[in-house]
Short mmCIF file of C-alpha atoms in Angstrom, two decimals:
data_model
loop_
_atom_site.label_atom_id
_atom_site.label_comp_id
_atom_site.label_asym_id
_atom_site.label_seq_id
_atom_site.Cartn_x
_atom_site.Cartn_y
_atom_site.Cartn_z
CA MET A 1 25.24 22.31 123.67
CA ARG A 2 25.10 25.01 121.01
CA ILE A 3 21.70 26.59 120.39
CA PHE A 4 22.21 26.73 116.62
CA SER A 5 24.12 24.80 113.98
CA ASN A 6 25.91 25.82 110.80
CA THR A 7 24.37 23.59 108.15
CA LEU A 8 26.14 23.94 104.79
CA LYS A 9 28.62 26.27 106.47
CA HIS A 10 31.20 26.01 103.73
CA HIS A 11 28.77 26.44 100.85
CA GLY A 12 30.01 29.98 100.21
CA PHE A 13 33.53 28.61 99.64
CA LEU A 14 32.23 25.89 97.32
CA GLU A 15 30.12 28.45 95.45
CA ALA A 16 33.07 30.78 94.91
CA THR A 17 35.35 27.88 93.89
CA GLY A 18 32.76 26.63 91.41
CA GLN A 19 32.47 30.05 89.82
CA PHE A 20 36.26 30.26 89.67
CA PHE A 21 36.25 27.41 87.16
CA PHE A 22 32.80 28.17 85.74
CA ASP A 23 33.68 31.55 84.22
CA PRO A 24 36.69 30.57 82.06
CA THR A 25 35.09 27.26 81.08
CA ILE A 26 31.87 28.93 79.94
CA SER A 27 33.87 31.58 78.05
CA ILE A 28 35.65 28.85 76.10
CA LEU A 29 32.49 26.82 75.47
CA THR A 30 30.56 29.82 74.14
CA LEU A 31 33.47 30.62 71.81
CA TYR A 32 33.52 26.99 70.61
CA PHE A 33 29.77 26.88 69.95
CA CYS A 34 29.85 30.26 68.17
CA ALA A 35 32.51 28.88 65.83
CA GLN A 36 30.38 25.77 65.26
CA TYR A 37 27.30 27.91 64.58
CA TYR A 38 29.14 29.72 61.80
CA SER A 39 30.48 26.36 60.51
CA LEU A 40 34.12 27.29 60.98
CA THR A 41 36.70 24.53 61.03
CA LEU A 42 38.92 24.40 64.10
CA PHE A 43 42.65 24.92 63.58
CA SER A 44 45.58 24.38 65.89
CA THR A 45 45.57 28.11 66.61
CA ASP A 46 42.11 27.76 68.16
CA LEU A 47 43.61 25.84 71.07
CA LEU A 48 45.94 28.77 71.67
CA VAL A 49 42.99 31.20 71.62
CA PHE A 50 41.09 28.99 74.09
CA PHE A 51 44.09 28.87 76.40
CA LEU A 52 44.53 32.64 76.18
CA VAL A 53 40.86 33.27 76.98
CA PHE A 54 40.97 30.85 79.91
CA LEU A 55 43.95 32.62 81.50
CA LEU A 56 42.59 36.12 80.87
CA VAL A 57 39.19 35.35 82.39
CA LEU A 58 40.82 33.81 85.46
CA ALA A 59 43.13 36.78 85.93
CA VAL A 60 40.70 39.61 85.18
CA PHE A 61 37.63 38.22 86.96
CA GLY A 62 39.76 37.50 90.01
CA ARG A 63 41.01 41.10 90.07
CA PHE A 64 37.41 42.33 89.99
CA ASP A 65 36.69 40.50 93.25
CA LEU A 66 34.10 38.22 91.63
CA TYR A 67 35.07 35.12 93.59
CA ARG A 68 34.35 36.41 97.07
CA SER A 69 31.09 35.64 98.85
CA TRP A 70 28.28 37.83 97.49
CA ARG A 71 25.92 36.88 100.31
CA GLY A 72 23.51 39.77 100.86
CA ALA A 73 24.68 41.75 97.81
CA PRO A 74 22.22 42.41 94.94
CA LEU A 75 22.70 40.41 91.73
CA PHE A 76 22.73 43.73 89.84
CA ASN A 77 25.97 44.75 91.59
CA GLU A 78 27.64 41.47 90.72
CA ALA A 79 26.32 41.62 87.14
CA LYS A 80 27.86 45.07 86.65
CA ARG A 81 31.25 43.75 87.68
CA VAL A 82 30.87 40.80 85.32
CA ILE A 83 30.14 43.12 82.40
CA VAL A 84 33.03 45.49 83.14
CA ALA A 85 35.43 42.57 83.66
CA TRP A 86 34.23 40.98 80.43
CA LEU A 87 34.82 44.20 78.48
CA LEU A 88 38.39 44.26 79.79
CA VAL A 89 38.85 40.61 78.77
CA LEU A 90 37.64 41.42 75.24
CA SER A 91 40.02 44.37 75.02
CA LEU A 92 42.97 42.23 76.10
CA VAL A 93 42.00 39.43 73.69
CA LEU A 94 41.98 41.91 70.80
CA PHE A 95 45.23 43.56 71.86
CA LEU A 96 47.13 40.33 72.40
CA GLY A 97 45.52 38.78 69.34
CA TYR A 98 46.77 41.54 67.07
CA MET A 99 50.19 41.62 68.74
CA THR A 100 50.67 37.88 68.19
CA GLY A 101 48.84 37.60 64.87
CA ILE A 102 46.23 35.21 66.27
CA ALA A 103 43.42 37.69 65.67
CA LYS A 104 43.37 36.99 61.94
CA TYR A 105 42.07 33.49 62.68
CA LEU A 106 39.12 34.80 64.67
CA ALA A 107 36.22 35.66 62.35
CA ARG A 108 34.42 38.92 63.04
CA ASP A 109 30.95 37.32 63.20
CA VAL A 110 32.20 34.74 65.68
CA PHE A 111 33.87 37.36 67.87
CA VAL A 112 30.86 39.71 67.98
CA THR A 113 28.40 36.90 68.75
CA TRP A 114 30.71 35.50 71.40
CA ALA A 115 31.23 38.94 72.95
CA LEU A 116 27.47 39.50 73.30
CA ILE A 117 26.38 36.03 74.41
CA THR A 118 29.06 35.19 76.97
CA PRO A 119 28.27 37.85 79.63
CA LEU A 120 24.59 36.89 79.49
CA VAL A 121 25.46 33.23 80.09
CA LEU A 122 27.81 34.17 82.94
CA ILE A 123 25.13 36.28 84.63
CA LEU A 124 22.47 33.59 84.12
CA GLY A 125 24.89 31.09 85.66
CA ARG A 126 25.17 33.21 88.77
CA LEU A 127 21.39 33.56 88.87
CA SER A 128 21.03 29.78 88.67
CA ILE A 129 23.19 29.54 91.79
CA ARG A 130 21.36 32.27 93.68
CA ILE A 131 17.85 30.85 93.12
CA PRO A 132 18.37 27.51 94.90
CA LEU A 133 20.43 29.25 97.60
CA ARG A 134 17.58 31.69 98.18
CA HIS A 135 15.20 28.74 98.54
CA PHE A 136 17.50 26.99 101.03
CA ARG A 137 17.96 30.15 103.08
CA ARG A 138 14.25 30.91 103.23
CA LYS A 139 13.79 27.37 104.53
CA GLY A 140 16.28 28.04 107.33
CA LYS A 141 19.30 26.31 105.80
CA ASN A 142 22.72 27.65 104.80
CA LEU A 143 22.31 30.42 107.41
CA ARG A 144 24.89 32.66 109.02
CA HIS A 145 24.03 33.20 112.69
CA VAL A 146 24.91 36.69 113.84
CA VAL A 147 24.73 38.81 116.97
CA ILE A 148 24.52 42.60 117.02
CA VAL A 149 26.44 44.57 119.61
CA GLY A 150 24.43 47.71 120.30
CA ALA A 151 20.65 47.84 120.64
CA GLY A 152 20.36 51.48 119.67
CA ARG A 153 19.23 53.22 116.50
CA LEU A 154 22.11 51.83 114.43
CA GLY A 155 21.62 48.25 115.62
CA LEU A 156 17.89 48.46 114.93
CA LYS A 157 18.55 49.82 111.44
CA LEU A 158 20.91 46.92 110.76
CA LEU A 159 18.27 44.43 111.91
CA HIS A 160 15.69 45.96 109.56
CA HIS A 161 18.09 45.75 106.61
CA ILE A 162 18.78 42.07 107.33
CA ARG A 163 15.06 41.33 107.53
CA LYS A 164 14.47 43.01 104.18
CA ALA A 165 16.84 40.52 102.52
CA PRO A 166 15.96 37.02 103.82
CA GLU A 167 17.73 35.53 100.79
CA SER A 168 21.04 36.68 102.33
CA GLY A 169 20.63 33.92 104.94
CA MET A 170 21.42 36.05 108.01
CA ASN A 171 19.80 34.90 111.25
CA VAL A 172 20.01 37.51 114.00
CA VAL A 173 20.26 35.59 117.28
CA GLY A 174 19.97 38.70 119.44
CA PHE A 175 21.59 41.87 120.77
CA PHE A 176 24.15 42.74 123.39
CA ASP A 177 23.81 46.13 125.04
CA ASP A 178 24.89 47.69 128.33
CA ARG A 179 21.31 48.78 128.95
CA TRP A 180 20.44 45.10 129.56
CA SER A 181 21.34 45.64 133.22
CA LYS A 182 18.68 48.38 133.33
CA GLY A 183 15.90 46.09 132.14
CA LEU A 184 16.22 46.17 128.33
CA GLN A 185 15.17 42.59 127.46
CA GLU A 186 14.01 42.80 123.83
CA LEU A 187 14.27 44.96 120.71
CA ASP A 188 11.83 44.54 117.84
CA GLY A 189 11.22 40.86 118.55
CA LYS A 190 14.88 39.93 119.17
CA PRO A 191 16.18 39.25 122.70
CA VAL A 192 18.87 41.32 124.36
CA LEU A 193 21.16 38.51 125.53
CA GLY A 194 23.26 40.49 127.99
CA SER A 195 25.59 43.42 128.42
CA LEU A 196 28.81 43.91 126.50
CA ASP A 197 30.67 42.23 129.36
CA ASP A 198 28.70 39.02 128.68
CA ILE A 199 29.46 38.69 124.98
CA LEU A 200 32.83 36.93 125.25
CA GLU A 201 31.39 34.01 127.22
CA PHE A 202 28.46 33.73 124.79
CA VAL A 203 30.70 33.75 121.71
CA ARG A 204 33.07 31.12 123.12
CA LYS A 205 30.13 28.85 123.92
CA GLU A 206 27.81 29.35 120.96
CA LYS A 207 30.35 30.34 118.26
CA PRO A 208 28.13 32.60 116.10
CA ASP A 209 29.37 33.11 112.54
CA ARG A 210 29.44 36.90 112.70
CA ILE A 211 29.48 39.69 115.25
CA TYR A 212 28.27 43.09 114.08
CA ILE A 213 29.46 45.98 116.24
CA ALA A 214 26.83 48.71 115.83
CA LEU A 215 27.80 51.24 118.47
CA PRO A 216 27.62 55.05 118.06
CA LEU A 217 30.68 57.11 117.16
CA ARG A 218 30.99 58.44 120.71
CA ALA A 219 31.59 54.88 122.05
CA GLU A 220 35.13 54.63 120.67
CA GLN A 221 36.69 53.53 123.99
CA ARG A 222 33.99 50.88 124.52
CA VAL A 223 34.62 49.53 121.00
CA GLN A 224 38.36 49.26 121.68
CA GLU A 225 37.71 47.38 124.91
CA LEU A 226 35.34 45.02 123.09
CA LEU A 227 37.80 44.31 120.29
CA ALA A 228 40.50 43.54 122.85
CA GLN A 229 38.19 40.90 124.37
CA LEU A 230 37.26 39.33 121.04
CA GLN A 231 40.74 38.92 119.60
CA ASP A 232 40.91 35.20 120.32
CA VAL A 233 37.45 34.12 119.09
CA SER A 234 36.82 32.41 115.76
CA SER A 235 33.73 34.45 114.78
CA SER A 236 34.09 37.04 112.03
CA ILE A 237 33.78 40.56 113.42
CA TYR A 238 32.34 43.45 111.44
CA PHE A 239 32.22 47.10 112.43
CA VAL A 240 29.11 48.99 111.29
CA PRO A 241 30.10 52.67 110.95
CA ASP A 242 27.65 55.12 112.46
CA ILE A 243 27.47 57.32 109.36
CA PHE A 244 23.69 57.52 109.35
CA VAL A 245 23.89 60.63 111.52
CA PHE A 246 24.70 62.46 108.29
CA GLU A 247 22.40 63.36 105.36
CA LEU A 248 23.76 60.60 103.14
CA LEU A 249 23.66 60.55 99.36
CA HIS A 250 24.86 57.45 97.53
CA THR A 251 27.31 56.37 100.19
CA ARG A 252 30.00 53.97 99.04
CA VAL A 253 33.33 52.68 100.26
CA GLU A 254 36.47 53.55 98.34
CA ASP A 255 40.08 52.57 98.84
CA LEU A 256 43.00 55.01 98.96
CA ASN A 257 46.16 52.93 98.95
CA GLY A 258 44.80 50.57 101.59
CA ILE A 259 42.85 53.19 103.59
CA PRO A 260 39.04 52.69 103.41
CA LEU A 261 37.16 55.89 102.70
CA PHE A 262 33.42 56.52 102.99
CA ALA A 263 31.94 58.74 100.29
CA LEU A 264 29.07 60.43 102.15
CA PHE A 265 27.82 62.70 99.37
CA GLY A 266 28.38 60.70 96.20
CA THR A 267 26.83 60.47 92.77
CA PRO A 268 25.08 57.34 91.46
CA PHE A 269 26.62 57.91 88.03
CA SER A 270 30.12 56.47 88.11
CA GLY A 271 31.76 53.90 85.89
CA ILE A 272 29.39 51.83 83.82
CA ASP A 273 26.28 53.52 85.30
CA ASP A 274 27.40 56.86 83.87
CA SER A 275 27.94 55.27 80.45
CA LEU A 276 24.55 53.51 80.51
CA LYS A 277 22.69 56.71 81.40
CA ARG A 278 24.56 58.68 78.74
CA CYS A 279 23.72 56.04 76.10
CA LEU A 280 20.03 56.19 77.11
CA ASP A 281 20.10 59.99 76.83
CA LEU A 282 21.74 59.97 73.40
CA VAL A 283 19.46 57.31 71.90
CA LEU A 284 16.18 58.68 73.28
CA SER A 285 16.92 62.37 72.72
CA SER A 286 17.96 61.73 69.09
CA PHE A 287 14.81 59.70 68.48
CA ILE A 288 12.56 62.27 70.18
CA LEU A 289 14.06 65.22 68.29
CA ILE A 290 13.42 63.44 64.98
CA LEU A 291 9.88 62.61 66.10
CA ILE A 292 8.98 66.14 67.24
CA ALA A 293 10.78 68.01 64.45
CA PRO A 294 7.46 69.07 62.77
CA LEU A 295 6.13 70.36 66.11
CA LEU A 296 9.32 72.33 66.73
CA LEU A 297 8.97 73.93 63.31
CA VAL A 298 5.35 74.95 63.96
CA VAL A 299 6.20 76.42 67.37
CA THR A 300 9.14 78.32 65.88
CA VAL A 301 6.81 79.98 63.35
CA LEU A 302 4.19 80.81 66.02
CA VAL A 303 6.69 82.38 68.39
CA LYS A 304 8.30 84.39 65.60
CA LYS A 305 4.99 85.66 64.20
CA THR A 306 3.24 86.54 67.49
CA SER A 307 5.91 88.50 69.36
CA THR A 308 9.15 90.37 68.89
CA GLY A 309 12.40 88.76 69.92
CA PRO A 310 14.42 85.57 69.45
CA VAL A 311 12.65 82.21 69.11
CA LEU A 312 14.96 80.45 71.54
CA TYR A 313 15.71 81.83 74.97
CA LYS A 314 19.01 80.82 76.56
CA GLN A 315 19.01 81.08 80.34
CA THR A 316 22.02 80.58 82.60
CA ARG A 317 21.45 77.79 85.11
CA TYR A 318 23.55 75.48 87.25
CA GLY A 319 24.40 72.08 85.84
CA LEU A 320 26.52 69.16 87.05
CA HIS A 321 28.79 70.11 89.99
CA GLY A 322 27.20 73.56 90.05
CA GLU A 323 28.84 74.67 86.80
CA GLU A 324 26.93 77.22 84.72
CA ILE A 325 25.23 76.05 81.53
CA LYS A 326 22.98 77.76 78.97
CA VAL A 327 19.57 76.05 78.92
CA PHE A 328 17.46 76.33 75.75
CA LYS A 329 13.74 77.14 75.87
CA PHE A 330 11.20 78.54 73.47
CA ARG A 331 10.71 82.18 74.41
CA THR A 332 7.36 82.55 76.19
CA MET A 333 7.69 86.13 77.49
CA VAL A 334 8.10 89.54 76.01
CA THR A 335 11.33 89.86 78.03
CA CYS A 336 14.42 87.67 78.29
CA GLU A 337 15.61 88.15 81.86
CA ASP A 338 18.76 86.29 82.84
CA ASP A 339 20.34 88.23 85.69
CA ALA A 340 19.72 89.35 89.25
CA SER A 341 16.45 90.99 88.16
CA PHE A 342 14.95 87.60 87.24
CA ILE A 343 11.47 86.99 88.71
CA GLN A 344 9.66 83.64 88.52
CA ALA A 345 6.54 83.56 86.36
CA LYS A 346 3.31 83.93 88.33
CA LYS A 347 -0.35 83.35 87.60
CA SER A 348 -1.65 85.88 85.01
CA ASP A 349 1.90 87.19 84.56
CA PRO A 350 1.69 90.11 82.04
CA ARG A 351 5.12 89.22 80.64
CA VAL A 352 3.85 85.88 79.27
CA THR A 353 2.60 85.99 75.68
CA ARG A 354 -0.61 84.29 74.56
CA VAL A 355 1.31 81.58 72.72
CA GLY A 356 3.82 81.44 75.58
CA SER A 357 1.06 80.71 78.09
CA PHE A 358 0.03 77.62 76.12
CA LEU A 359 3.64 76.51 75.67
CA ARG A 360 4.36 76.79 79.40
CA LYS A 361 1.22 74.93 80.52
CA THR A 362 1.93 72.07 78.13
CA SER A 363 5.72 72.13 78.76
CA ILE A 364 6.31 72.45 75.01
CA ASP A 365 8.62 75.39 75.77
CA GLU A 366 11.04 72.88 77.37
CA LEU A 367 11.44 70.71 74.24
CA PRO A 368 14.56 72.52 72.90
CA GLN A 369 16.37 71.21 75.99
CA PHE A 370 16.79 67.90 74.17
CA LEU A 371 19.59 69.82 72.41
CA ASN A 372 21.18 70.36 75.83
CA VAL A 373 20.91 66.60 76.37
CA LEU A 374 22.73 65.89 73.10
CA ARG A 375 25.44 68.37 74.13
CA GLY A 376 25.91 66.48 77.39
CA GLU A 377 24.87 69.41 79.61
CA MET A 378 21.57 67.86 80.71
CA SER A 379 19.91 64.48 81.01
CA ILE A 380 16.37 63.49 80.04
CA VAL A 381 15.65 62.65 83.70
CA GLY A 382 17.07 64.56 86.64
CA PRO A 383 16.38 67.48 88.97
CA ARG A 384 15.02 70.47 87.06
CA PRO A 385 17.63 73.25 86.74
CA HIS A 386 16.76 76.47 88.56
CA PRO A 387 17.76 80.00 87.53
CA VAL A 388 20.98 81.19 89.15
CA LYS A 389 19.14 83.69 91.34
CA LEU A 390 16.97 80.95 92.87
CA ASN A 391 19.99 78.73 93.45
CA GLU A 392 21.78 81.44 95.35
CA GLN A 393 18.65 82.24 97.32
CA TYR A 394 17.75 78.71 98.43
CA ARG A 395 21.17 77.10 98.84
CA HIS A 396 21.40 78.79 102.26
CA LEU A 397 17.78 78.08 103.23
CA VAL A 398 17.21 74.44 102.24
CA ARG A 399 19.43 71.75 103.72
CA GLY A 400 21.07 69.63 101.06
CA TYR A 401 19.92 71.98 98.27
CA MET A 402 23.20 71.93 96.32
CA LEU A 403 23.31 68.11 96.46
CA ARG A 404 20.87 68.29 93.52
CA HIS A 405 23.91 69.17 91.42
CA LYS A 406 25.59 65.81 92.03
CA VAL A 407 23.84 64.75 88.81
CA LYS A 408 23.01 66.46 85.55
CA PRO A 409 19.77 68.48 85.52
CA GLY A 410 16.88 66.92 83.64
CA ILE A 411 14.01 67.83 81.33
CA THR A 412 11.68 65.85 83.58
CA GLY A 413 12.16 64.54 87.08
CA TRP A 414 10.77 62.69 90.08
CA ALA A 415 9.65 65.95 91.70
CA GLN A 416 7.80 67.13 88.59
CA ILE A 417 5.73 63.97 88.05
CA ASN A 418 4.79 64.07 91.73
CA GLY A 419 3.29 67.53 91.41
CA TRP A 420 6.18 69.81 92.42
CA ARG A 421 6.40 71.78 89.21
CA GLY A 422 6.30 75.46 88.39
CA GLU A 423 6.50 78.38 90.77
CA THR A 424 8.11 77.81 94.18
CA GLU A 425 7.02 81.01 95.89
CA THR A 426 7.29 79.53 99.41
CA LEU A 427 10.17 77.91 101.24
CA GLU A 428 8.07 74.81 101.97
CA LYS A 429 7.42 74.21 98.26
CA MET A 430 11.12 74.39 97.48
CA LYS A 431 11.93 72.05 100.38
CA LYS A 432 9.42 69.54 99.03
CA ARG A 433 10.89 69.72 95.51
CA VAL A 434 14.43 69.23 96.84
CA GLU A 435 13.21 66.31 98.97
CA TYR A 436 11.94 64.52 95.85
CA ASP A 437 15.09 65.40 93.89
CA LEU A 438 17.34 63.86 96.55
CA GLU A 439 15.06 60.83 96.79
CA TYR A 440 15.56 60.32 93.04
CA ILE A 441 19.35 60.54 93.38
CA ARG A 442 19.42 58.07 96.30
CA ASN A 443 17.24 55.52 94.51
CA TRP A 444 18.45 56.00 90.94
CA SER A 445 18.34 53.14 88.48
CA LEU A 446 17.73 52.87 84.74
CA GLY A 447 14.35 51.36 85.60
CA LEU A 448 13.43 54.47 87.61
CA ASP A 449 14.47 56.70 84.70
CA LEU A 450 12.28 54.72 82.30
CA LYS A 451 9.37 54.86 84.78
CA ILE A 452 9.64 58.67 85.01
CA ILE A 453 9.83 59.00 81.23
CA LEU A 454 6.74 56.82 80.74
CA LEU A 455 4.78 58.68 83.42
CA THR A 456 5.72 61.98 81.77
CA ILE A 457 4.56 60.75 78.36
CA PHE A 458 1.25 59.22 79.46
CA LYS A 459 0.31 61.46 82.36
CA GLY A 460 2.29 64.61 81.79
CA PHE A 461 3.47 66.75 84.68
CA LYS A 462 1.25 66.99 87.73
CA GLY A 463 0.44 70.27 89.44
CA GLN A 464 -1.47 73.40 88.60
CA ASN A 465 1.23 75.96 89.40
CA ALA A 466 2.88 76.16 85.98
CA TYR A 467 2.18 79.60 84.56
#
């Protein structure tokens, strides 16, 4: 007798099939109701438009892999694909509409309203499916029973990830590991059911839904032997790559003509994420520059009247991908060093002017960098750009230092609001700043950007080492 059952085993198939018809049907219904809202009379050409939309949504959404099982994947990831697929559908509707002459029958108000409302309805529809499924899975129904091969660091990490997402409906039955013969009976509350030689008999008897192979890279021969044994079982087999031995940064899987590739050091800003962040930068920086224009004018006069030299200081720093950019700042010193002789400002630095000291402590000297944001060289939020001399000094001393340049440098950042601002006269201080910068890149989201911006506005930068 099997020790577990597969209640609602085919629900994932039914869910995907339902969405297959849900998406084009909803797209047509929203178009119909938008036309009714604007009191437009339906013509025979409307049926042709409906048919065209139905076919395009089926084709495009299918190509974006939206009808596979999204068990365990965040709704945000699925929502992004829905939005990108929908934008492509709209583009094709316009193109084909103008090519065939149908577009003249589609009123602009109707099209714009339809274009904005439909993706929201599609995403809400998916959410309405996920909520009851989450409830069922938390109650122990609609589960996928899995075993993990390998009770080492990688297997334990996989178990922790599964536990963090109970809504995914994954029930870990236990582990298989060769150390079982040496007395390893349990790992973090889950039993070790036997050695790798015992797994075939267990799988044939109990028929778990999934088998996760989580063995280290050095166990290649053992993995091949295991796969040879499991070729005739019905369970789905997944290989968990042991890439966690590396210092990962936004790891993702890409495809090169059928060959899966793992991006170990990636950027979070690709595709729609890059566009969303750029839009946020443009809107906020434009608004802020208009808002602070009187302050900028006052500071310009003060700098010009109290010391000799240019008002704005342009310093060479590394930007995205390590390319050199000119960063704008209000001049706060009597000198404008931008070469190998550059020295970081220190407490009671004689080079800092009286007005410059106030500007530096309040970070007002950084405000002209909103111009760099408009030019696309910087972002409002990101790792602070360091002078070239510091980059060259620390890139060989701090592991992962140059990974900061996988994103655009920012006016404010996660490190700065956590107190790592100003002079970094010791290696430990720079390591701590880089640690926070990489943490920001790994965990980036628009919500995190907004959080950092709000903390900067209401609390300012933390730390007393800004001179």
